[in-house]
Amino acid sequence: MVTGTPSKPGFRTKLVVFFSLSMALAPAKQFSVQLKNFQLELYFIELNYIFNIAL
């Protein structure tokens, strides 16, 4: 885990839910592409959030 992860309420919970969702959907081939796009989107949202806090 990145040390700069924001500790806003419910962030860790969302992360846990997201990863359990990933684990559940990963074996299904039809979901893999959408899941990758969603992970990328989540990553950019998190990056944007961290930059907004930093600036």
Short mmCIF file of the C-alpha atoms (twelve columns), coordinates in Angstrom:
data_MODEL
# 
_entry.id   MODEL 
# 
loop_
_atom_site.group_PDB 
_atom_site.id 
_atom_site.type_symbol 
_atom_site.label_atom_id 
_atom_site.label_alt_id 
_atom_site.label_comp_id 
_atom_site.label_asym_id 
_atom_site.label_seq_id 
_atom_site.Cartn_x 
_atom_site.Cartn_y 
_atom_site.Cartn_z 
_atom_site.pdbx_PDB_model_num 
ATOM 1  C CA . MET A 1  0.000   0.000   0.000   1 
ATOM 2  C CA . VAL A 2  1.127   3.534   -0.729  1 
ATOM 3  C CA . THR A 3  2.077   5.544   2.359   1 
ATOM 4  C CA . GLY A 4  0.389   8.671   0.951   1 
ATOM 5  C CA . THR A 5  -3.052  7.058   0.924   1 
ATOM 6  C CA . PRO A 6  -5.640  9.546   2.246   1 
ATOM 7  C CA . SER A 7  -7.236  8.460   5.520   1 
ATOM 8  C CA . LYS A 8  -10.676 9.936   4.888   1 
ATOM 9  C CA . PRO A 9  -13.656 8.120   6.491   1 
ATOM 10 C CA . GLY A 10 -14.816 5.063   4.595   1 
ATOM 11 C CA . PHE A 11 -11.851 5.098   2.201   1 
ATOM 12 C CA . ARG A 12 -10.423 1.831   3.526   1 
ATOM 13 C CA . THR A 13 -13.905 0.280   3.480   1 
ATOM 14 C CA . LYS A 14 -14.378 1.251   -0.179  1 
ATOM 15 C CA . LEU A 15 -10.949 -0.193  -0.946  1 
ATOM 16 C CA . VAL A 16 -11.819 -3.508  0.747   1 
ATOM 17 C CA . VAL A 17 -15.174 -3.679  -1.078  1 
ATOM 18 C CA . PHE A 18 -13.469 -2.888  -4.384  1 
ATOM 19 C CA . PHE A 19 -10.812 -5.564  -3.962  1 
ATOM 20 C CA . SER A 20 -13.311 -8.243  -2.907  1 
ATOM 21 C CA . LEU A 21 -15.343 -7.270  -5.973  1 
ATOM 22 C CA . SER A 22 -12.213 -7.643  -8.114  1 
ATOM 23 C CA . MET A 23 -11.515 -11.067 -6.640  1 
ATOM 24 C CA . ALA A 24 -15.103 -12.134 -7.297  1 
ATOM 25 C CA . LEU A 25 -15.155 -10.902 -10.907 1 
ATOM 26 C CA . ALA A 26 -11.563 -11.667 -11.939 1 
ATOM 27 C CA . PRO A 27 -12.201 -15.286 -13.089 1 
ATOM 28 C CA . ALA A 28 -15.049 -14.175 -15.386 1 
ATOM 29 C CA . LYS A 29 -13.525 -13.395 -18.800 1 
ATOM 30 C CA . GLN A 30 -16.270 -10.999 -19.933 1 
ATOM 31 C CA . PHE A 31 -15.646 -8.760  -16.909 1 
ATOM 32 C CA . SER A 32 -11.830 -8.633  -17.087 1 
ATOM 33 C CA . VAL A 33 -11.589 -5.711  -19.548 1 
ATOM 34 C CA . GLN A 34 -14.241 -3.643  -17.748 1 
ATOM 35 C CA . LEU A 35 -12.566 -4.409  -14.429 1 
ATOM 36 C CA . LYS A 36 -9.188  -3.206  -15.734 1 
ATOM 37 C CA . ASN A 37 -10.790 0.020   -16.975 1 
ATOM 38 C CA . PHE A 38 -12.491 0.477   -13.606 1 
ATOM 39 C CA . GLN A 39 -9.217  -0.093  -11.727 1 
ATOM 40 C CA . LEU A 40 -7.505  2.479   -13.969 1 
ATOM 41 C CA . GLU A 41 -10.341 4.964   -13.395 1 
ATOM 42 C CA . LEU A 42 -10.195 4.408   -9.628  1 
ATOM 43 C CA . TYR A 43 -6.419  4.901   -9.709  1 
ATOM 44 C CA . PHE A 44 -6.753  8.258   -11.482 1 
ATOM 45 C CA . ILE A 45 -9.519  9.399   -9.114  1 
ATOM 46 C CA . GLU A 46 -7.307  8.515   -6.139  1 
ATOM 47 C CA . LEU A 47 -4.319  10.319  -7.711  1 
ATOM 48 C CA . ASN A 48 -6.479  13.383  -8.355  1 
ATOM 49 C CA . TYR A 49 -7.702  13.302  -4.744  1 
ATOM 50 C CA . ILE A 50 -4.139  13.084  -3.384  1 
ATOM 51 C CA . PHE A 51 -3.026  15.999  -5.586  1 
ATOM 52 C CA . ASN A 52 -6.011  18.094  -4.484  1 
ATOM 53 C CA . ILE A 53 -5.073  17.494  -0.835  1 
ATOM 54 C CA . ALA A 54 -1.392  18.248  -1.512  1 
ATOM 55 C CA . LEU A 55 -2.138  21.541  -3.320  1 
# 
